[in-house]
Amino acid sequence: MEEPKVSDADNQNEEKRALEDGTSLHQDDTADGTSESNTLSKRQKKKLLKRQRWIDTREERKKKEREKQKRRLEAKRAAGEICGNMLRKRLKGATMAGSSCKQRVAVDMSFDDLMLEKHLAQCIKQISRCYSANRRVSDPLQFYVTNFEGKCLEFMSRQNGYMNWDVHFKTENYLDLFTKDDIVYLTSESSNTISSLDVSKVYVIGGLVDHNVHKGLCYKLALEKGISHARLPLDEFIEMKTRKVLTVDQVFKILLGVTQGKSWKDSFLEAIPPRKGAVGKETSDDEFSDAECDTKDANEFQGKPFLDVENGKINGETTIRD
């Protein structure tokens, strides 16, 4: 006599009942003759039930996410924004070489030997976010990654297709690539505050994810090398509930926003995650001038110095952490 067929739905229901009972359909007897599944603790049973609920609602979650994406797309179209295939085609043609923005920003990756592997992996991920943000604007800035060798290169090689990224990957140190007078090392501890960007300068971000292990390192290096440095005007525009620590990609996105004509305040608020509780301060329009990326003449970009260096002294440092 032929055995009755059992449907997938019946199997799922049977598995669910087994989970609710704290038992398993595939019970293995232990040495003392008791079933291993019957020894599950309440916590383990809860985890199994939670896992099962997650599996049961997977399709429903996918459907909700598709509907959410559809609403976002419709809202963008209603607002007249370019999206979908048209946006992809436009972004494909937006390259650094063809960009009218010549502002240079470099990530200094000379610290890979000072980072744990997990921190180096986080740093590489932040660089990928920088690239992703830069390729999504109509006029990308000139993005460099220096000291791109050793462990940095090894970890980046895990990113499929990174060789095709529109990024200037350089094995040389930034001091060998740029004129020393053009370099400004960004540092949160500097006493020099940037009021607006200078297209003739290259702003260097320390590629160091150390969770405060090597605090003061970039400052010390800047002093030793005699490099100009400054901090972003975070205190002037933003109040934060947490520590004012920015990651590599957050600093990059802030600079990118300013080059696209956004105000410092808006650039900060867009780049800093909501969980940090960042709130914009009320500031007068004359307190700081917002910068755009000058594409014609660096001398016309700004009429006053881009940072204030007291008596020719160089002070400050930055620590970039995840």
CSV table of N, CA, C and O in Angstrom, one decimal, residues 6-26 48-49 51-52 55-56:
chain,number,residue,atom,x,y,z
A,6,VAL,N,3.3,13.7,2.3
A,6,VAL,CA,3.3,14.8,3.3
A,6,VAL,C,3.7,16.1,2.6
A,6,VAL,O,4.8,16.1,2.0
A,7,SER,N,2.9,17.1,2.7
A,7,SER,CA,3.2,18.4,2.0
A,7,SER,C,4.3,19.2,2.8
A,7,SER,O,4.5,18.9,4.0
A,8,ASP,N,4.9,20.2,2.2
A,8,ASP,CA,5.8,21.1,2.8
A,8,ASP,C,5.2,21.8,4.0
A,8,ASP,O,5.8,22.0,5.0
A,9,ALA,N,3.9,22.2,3.8
A,9,ALA,CA,3.2,23.0,4.8
A,9,ALA,C,3.0,22.1,6.1
A,9,ALA,O,3.2,22.6,7.2
A,10,ASP,N,2.7,20.8,5.9
A,10,ASP,CA,2.6,19.9,7.0
A,10,ASP,C,3.9,19.7,7.7
A,10,ASP,O,4.0,19.7,9.0
A,11,ASN,N,5.0,19.7,7.0
A,11,ASN,CA,6.3,19.5,7.6
A,11,ASN,C,6.7,20.8,8.4
A,11,ASN,O,7.2,20.7,9.5
A,12,GLN,N,6.4,22.0,7.9
A,12,GLN,CA,6.6,23.2,8.6
A,12,GLN,C,5.8,23.3,9.9
A,12,GLN,O,6.3,23.7,10.9
A,13,ASN,N,4.5,22.9,9.8
A,13,ASN,CA,3.7,22.9,11.0
A,13,ASN,C,4.2,21.9,12.0
A,13,ASN,O,4.1,22.2,13.2
A,14,GLU,N,4.6,20.8,11.6
A,14,GLU,CA,5.1,19.8,12.5
A,14,GLU,C,6.4,20.3,13.2
A,14,GLU,O,6.6,20.1,14.4
A,15,GLU,N,7.3,20.9,12.4
A,15,GLU,CA,8.5,21.5,13.0
A,15,GLU,C,8.2,22.6,14.0
A,15,GLU,O,8.8,22.7,15.1
A,16,LYS,N,7.2,23.4,13.7
A,16,LYS,CA,6.8,24.5,14.6
A,16,LYS,C,6.3,24.0,15.9
A,16,LYS,O,6.6,24.4,17.0
A,17,ARG,N,5.4,22.9,15.8
A,17,ARG,CA,4.9,22.3,17.1
A,17,ARG,C,6.0,21.7,17.9
A,17,ARG,O,6.0,21.8,19.1
A,18,ALA,N,7.0,21.1,17.2
A,18,ALA,CA,8.1,20.6,17.9
A,18,ALA,C,8.9,21.6,18.6
A,18,ALA,O,9.4,21.4,19.8
A,19,LEU,N,9.1,22.8,18.0
A,19,LEU,CA,9.8,23.9,18.6
A,19,LEU,C,9.1,24.4,19.8
A,19,LEU,O,9.6,24.7,20.8
A,20,GLU,N,7.7,24.5,19.7
A,20,GLU,CA,6.9,25.0,20.8
A,20,GLU,C,7.0,24.1,22.0
A,20,GLU,O,6.9,24.5,23.1
A,21,ASP,N,7.1,22.8,21.7
A,21,ASP,CA,7.2,21.8,22.8
A,21,ASP,C,8.6,21.7,23.4
A,21,ASP,O,8.8,21.0,24.4
A,22,GLY,N,9.6,22.4,22.7
A,22,GLY,CA,10.9,22.3,23.1
A,22,GLY,C,11.6,21.0,22.7
A,22,GLY,O,12.6,20.6,23.3
A,23,THR,N,11.0,20.3,21.7
A,23,THR,CA,11.6,19.0,21.3
A,23,THR,C,12.1,19.2,19.8
A,23,THR,O,11.8,20.2,19.2
A,24,SER,N,12.7,18.2,19.3
A,24,SER,CA,13.2,18.2,18.0
A,24,SER,C,12.7,17.0,17.2
A,24,SER,O,12.4,15.9,17.7
A,25,LEU,N,12.5,17.2,15.9
A,25,LEU,CA,12.1,16.1,15.0
A,25,LEU,C,13.2,15.1,14.9
A,25,LEU,O,12.9,13.9,14.5
A,26,HIS,N,14.4,15.5,15.1
A,26,HIS,CA,15.5,14.6,14.9
A,26,HIS,C,16.2,14.5,16.3
A,26,HIS,O,17.2,15.2,16.6
A,48,LEU,N,14.9,29.2,19.7
A,48,LEU,CA,14.4,28.4,18.7
A,48,LEU,C,13.1,29.0,18.1
A,48,LEU,O,12.8,29.1,16.9
A,49,LEU,N,12.2,29.4,19.0
A,49,LEU,CA,10.9,30.0,18.6
A,49,LEU,C,11.1,31.3,17.9
A,49,LEU,O,10.4,31.6,16.9
A,51,ARG,N,13.7,32.2,16.2
A,51,ARG,CA,14.2,31.8,14.8
A,51,ARG,C,13.1,31.4,13.9
A,51,ARG,O,13.1,31.7,12.7
A,52,GLN,N,12.2,30.6,14.4
A,52,GLN,CA,11.1,30.0,13.6
A,52,GLN,C,10.2,31.2,13.2
A,52,GLN,O,9.8,31.2,12.0
A,55,ILE,N,11.8,33.0,10.4
A,55,ILE,CA,11.6,32.3,9.1
A,55,ILE,C,10.2,32.4,8.5
A,55,ILE,O,10.0,32.6,7.3
A,56,ASP,N,9.2,32.3,9.4
A,56,ASP,CA,7.8,32.4,9.0
A,56,ASP,C,7.5,33.7,8.4
A,56,ASP,O,6.6,33.8,7.5
